[in-house]
Short mmCIF file of C-alpha atoms in Angstrom, two decimals:
data_model
loop_
_atom_site.label_atom_id
_atom_site.label_comp_id
_atom_site.label_asym_id
_atom_site.label_seq_id
_atom_site.Cartn_x
_atom_site.Cartn_y
_atom_site.Cartn_z
CA GLY A 13 105.28 140.14 126.74
CA GLN A 14 107.48 137.32 127.87
CA ASN A 15 110.26 136.19 125.61
CA ILE A 16 113.15 133.74 125.66
CA ASP A 17 115.72 133.87 122.87
CA GLN A 18 118.37 131.30 122.03
CA PRO A 19 120.04 130.30 118.78
CA THR A 20 118.20 127.77 116.67
CA GLU A 21 121.17 125.60 115.84
CA MET A 22 124.88 125.34 116.60
CA THR A 23 127.63 123.06 115.36
CA ALA A 24 130.77 122.10 117.25
CA THR A 25 133.58 119.57 117.06
CA GLU A 26 134.06 116.60 119.34
CA GLY A 27 136.42 117.48 122.19
CA ALA A 28 135.87 121.22 121.82
CA ILE A 29 133.94 123.74 123.92
CA VAL A 30 130.63 125.35 123.01
CA GLN A 31 128.63 128.14 124.64
CA ILE A 32 124.88 128.38 124.13
CA ASN A 33 123.43 131.76 124.98
CA CYS A 34 119.98 132.61 126.24
CA THR A 35 118.42 136.04 126.77
CA TYR A 36 115.10 136.57 128.45
CA GLN A 37 112.41 139.09 129.27
CA THR A 38 109.85 137.81 131.74
CA SER A 39 107.36 139.06 134.29
CA GLY A 40 109.26 138.23 137.43
CA PHE A 41 112.12 135.83 137.92
CA ASN A 42 112.34 132.72 140.07
CA GLY A 43 115.27 131.08 138.40
CA LEU A 44 116.58 129.93 135.05
CA PHE A 45 116.84 126.32 133.97
CA TRP A 46 118.73 124.48 131.29
CA TYR A 47 117.42 121.18 130.03
CA GLN A 48 118.81 118.69 127.53
CA GLN A 49 116.44 116.91 125.20
CA HIS A 50 117.38 114.10 122.85
CA ALA A 51 115.11 113.47 119.90
CA GLY A 52 111.99 111.57 120.90
CA GLU A 53 112.70 111.84 124.60
CA ALA A 54 111.54 114.09 127.42
CA PRO A 55 113.81 116.89 128.68
CA THR A 56 116.31 116.12 131.39
CA PHE A 57 117.49 118.66 133.94
CA LEU A 58 120.96 120.11 133.56
CA SER A 59 121.18 123.18 135.75
CA TYR A 60 119.38 125.81 137.77
CA ASN A 61 120.57 129.38 138.42
CA VAL A 62 118.78 131.87 140.60
CA LEU A 63 121.73 134.01 141.71
CA ASP A 64 124.25 135.76 139.46
CA GLY A 65 127.38 133.83 138.67
CA LEU A 66 128.66 130.55 137.38
CA GLU A 67 127.47 127.12 138.45
CA GLU A 68 129.77 124.28 137.46
CA LYS A 69 128.72 120.68 137.25
CA GLY A 70 131.23 118.39 135.61
CA ARG A 71 131.60 119.15 131.92
CA PHE A 72 128.61 121.51 132.00
CA SER A 73 128.53 125.01 133.49
CA SER A 74 125.78 127.60 133.52
CA PHE A 75 126.09 131.34 134.02
CA LEU A 76 123.48 133.91 134.94
CA SER A 77 123.33 137.70 134.91
CA ARG A 78 119.95 138.86 136.13
CA SER A 79 120.63 142.53 135.42
CA LYS A 80 121.33 141.70 131.77
CA GLY A 81 118.61 139.06 131.42
CA TYR A 82 121.27 136.70 130.13
CA SER A 83 122.48 133.19 130.67
CA TYR A 84 124.75 130.75 128.94
CA LEU A 85 125.35 127.03 129.06
CA LEU A 86 128.96 125.99 128.57
CA LEU A 87 129.75 122.47 127.46
CA LYS A 88 133.38 121.31 127.63
CA GLU A 89 135.14 118.27 126.17
CA LEU A 90 132.25 117.69 123.83
CA GLN A 91 131.20 114.13 123.17
CA MET A 92 129.06 112.79 120.36
CA LYS A 93 126.32 111.95 122.88
CA ASP A 94 126.01 115.68 123.62
CA SER A 95 124.24 116.09 120.29
CA ALA A 96 120.78 117.16 121.42
CA SER A 97 118.54 120.16 121.83
CA TYR A 98 119.25 122.43 124.78
CA LEU A 99 116.30 124.25 126.24
CA CYS A 100 116.49 127.44 128.27
CA ALA A 101 113.53 128.11 130.55
CA VAL A 102 112.77 130.88 133.01
CA MET A 103 110.40 130.52 135.95
CA ASP A 104 108.29 133.65 136.19
CA SER A 105 106.61 135.28 139.18
CA ASN A 106 103.77 132.71 139.01
CA TYR A 107 106.30 129.86 139.17
CA GLN A 108 105.44 128.97 135.60
CA LEU A 109 108.21 127.97 133.22
CA ILE A 110 108.59 130.08 130.11
CA TRP A 111 110.43 128.05 127.48
CA GLY A 112 112.81 129.02 124.74
CA ALA A 113 112.49 127.25 121.40
CA GLY A 114 115.66 125.27 122.07
CA THR A 115 119.08 125.15 120.47
CA LYS A 116 119.89 122.11 118.40
CA LEU A 117 123.54 121.23 118.97
CA ILE A 118 125.27 119.16 116.32
CA ILE A 119 128.59 117.55 117.24
CA LYS A 120 130.91 116.58 114.43
CA PRO A 121 133.83 114.13 114.75
CA GLY B 16 116.44 112.43 142.54
CA ALA B 17 112.73 112.86 142.09
CA VAL B 18 111.09 110.55 139.58
CA VAL B 19 108.02 111.13 137.46
CA SER B 20 106.46 108.32 135.50
CA GLN B 21 104.00 108.39 132.63
CA HIS B 22 101.79 105.68 131.29
CA PRO B 23 101.46 104.62 128.58
CA SER B 24 104.75 105.37 126.82
CA TRP B 25 103.08 105.23 123.45
CA VAL B 26 99.57 104.67 122.21
CA ILE B 27 97.93 104.26 118.84
CA CYS B 28 94.20 104.80 118.62
CA LYS B 29 91.45 105.25 116.09
CA SER B 30 90.01 108.65 115.33
CA GLY B 31 87.10 109.48 117.60
CA THR B 32 88.24 107.44 120.58
CA SER B 33 89.46 108.79 123.91
CA VAL B 34 92.88 108.24 125.40
CA LYS B 35 93.91 108.63 129.04
CA ILE B 36 97.51 109.41 130.02
CA GLU B 37 98.67 109.08 133.61
CA CYS B 38 101.41 111.09 135.27
CA ARG B 39 102.73 110.01 138.66
CA SER B 40 105.30 111.48 141.01
CA LEU B 41 106.91 108.41 142.53
CA ASP B 42 108.88 109.69 145.49
CA PHE B 43 107.54 113.14 146.21
CA GLN B 44 104.27 114.98 146.51
CA ALA B 45 103.35 117.29 143.69
CA THR B 46 100.62 119.81 144.36
CA THR B 47 101.18 121.12 140.86
CA MET B 48 101.74 119.18 137.67
CA PHE B 49 102.13 120.52 134.16
CA TRP B 50 101.05 119.05 130.86
CA TYR B 51 103.00 119.86 127.72
CA ARG B 52 102.63 118.97 124.08
CA GLN B 53 105.50 118.88 121.65
CA PHE B 54 105.22 118.57 117.89
CA PRO B 55 108.21 117.38 115.85
CA LYS B 56 111.09 119.83 115.78
CA GLN B 57 109.23 122.29 117.96
CA SER B 58 109.67 123.34 121.56
CA LEU B 59 107.50 122.35 124.46
CA MET B 60 104.10 123.99 124.57
CA LEU B 61 102.38 124.25 127.93
CA MET B 62 98.82 123.02 127.68
CA ALA B 63 97.64 123.31 131.25
CA THR B 64 98.63 123.50 134.88
CA SER B 65 97.09 120.84 137.04
CA ASN B 66 96.46 121.65 140.70
CA GLU B 67 95.62 118.97 143.22
CA GLY B 68 92.03 119.22 144.39
CA SER B 69 91.04 122.03 142.07
CA LYS B 70 90.33 122.70 138.40
CA ALA B 71 93.19 122.85 135.97
CA THR B 72 94.29 126.12 134.42
CA TYR B 73 94.39 125.90 130.65
CA GLU B 74 96.57 127.93 128.34
CA GLN B 75 95.00 130.07 125.67
CA GLY B 76 93.90 128.03 122.69
CA VAL B 77 93.70 124.73 124.55
CA GLU B 78 90.19 123.30 124.69
CA LYS B 79 89.41 122.25 128.24
CA ASP B 80 86.52 120.04 127.10
CA LYS B 81 88.78 118.16 124.74
CA PHE B 82 91.75 117.77 127.07
CA LEU B 83 90.33 116.73 130.41
CA ILE B 84 92.68 116.97 133.36
CA ASN B 85 92.14 115.41 136.74
CA HIS B 86 94.54 115.81 139.66
CA ALA B 87 92.83 113.79 142.36
CA SER B 88 95.85 113.09 144.55
CA LEU B 89 99.23 114.56 145.37
CA THR B 90 100.96 111.96 143.22
CA LEU B 91 98.68 111.48 140.23
CA SER B 92 97.38 113.65 137.42
CA THR B 93 95.61 112.35 134.33
CA LEU B 94 95.12 113.87 130.90
CA THR B 95 92.31 112.50 128.77
CA VAL B 96 92.26 113.36 125.09
CA THR B 97 88.61 113.04 124.16
CA SER B 98 87.46 112.22 120.64
CA ALA B 99 91.02 112.20 119.40
CA HIS B 100 91.77 113.15 115.80
CA PRO B 101 94.93 112.80 113.71
CA GLU B 102 95.92 116.40 114.45
CA ASP B 103 96.13 115.46 118.14
CA SER B 104 99.00 113.12 117.34
CA SER B 105 101.91 114.46 119.33
CA PHE B 106 104.35 113.86 122.16
CA TYR B 107 102.65 114.60 125.48
CA ILE B 108 104.92 115.25 128.46
CA CYS B 109 104.02 115.89 132.06
CA SER B 110 106.17 117.47 134.72
CA ALA B 111 105.82 117.94 138.44
CA ARG B 112 107.27 120.40 140.85
CA ASP B 113 108.52 119.27 144.23
CA VAL B 114 107.22 122.05 146.45
CA THR B 115 109.64 121.08 149.20
CA SER B 116 112.62 121.62 146.93
CA GLU B 117 114.41 124.95 147.00
CA SER B 118 115.42 124.61 143.39
CA ASN B 119 111.90 124.97 141.96
CA GLU B 120 112.96 122.30 139.52
CA GLN B 121 110.34 120.62 137.40
CA PHE B 122 110.85 116.91 136.95
CA PHE B 123 109.68 115.50 133.65
CA GLY B 124 108.03 112.23 132.89
CA PRO B 125 109.37 110.22 129.95
CA GLY B 126 106.55 111.35 127.68
CA THR B 127 103.71 109.64 125.86
CA ARG B 128 103.71 109.45 122.11
CA LEU B 129 100.15 109.50 120.79
CA THR B 130 99.34 108.50 117.23
CA VAL B 131 95.76 108.89 116.08
CA LEU B 132 94.88 107.01 112.92
#
């Protein structure tokens, strides 16, 4: 079956760095997405990886290893507004997104 | 970037009534739109995939006669919750894929919060 695994919850300190991991097993692969979702709001796009390696975008970076079925989202210089759920999703061979359950990130002062 | 709108943002209705939610891609054509449901503190659950000009594909466990989907144009898909009951209260989110984009990104609407009394 298809499966996306990510930690349920993480806590970090304002100004620090946090890495959220995601492992996946899917039927086919057409890219991996990271989305941010604040409570009561729809997800917003953060990053897309389809090739191995690191994609950097400001304070956020995303890494992919297709051979290991592994990705991580790296958040630097954490701010209180980064408190949210972070969703990992993989697009399978049918171009359908398979979603992880999300990682709730709590930022403490 | 691509924008997807949803209407209404929130709706409260009586049990037994029907509610229609619209999802529009504002600056791109979306041959495929997706409807999700999200209960509190849970992840997104795909309900159905809406294809322009053809019948929607429903996920297992989703009643197609209860959740009617129409995708009549390349920029509009509608979800109608028929005979809504309190257990249908949820956050409904649509997304659309820009087929011309190389990123395969899905753009999300802002969501519709449905409360059935």
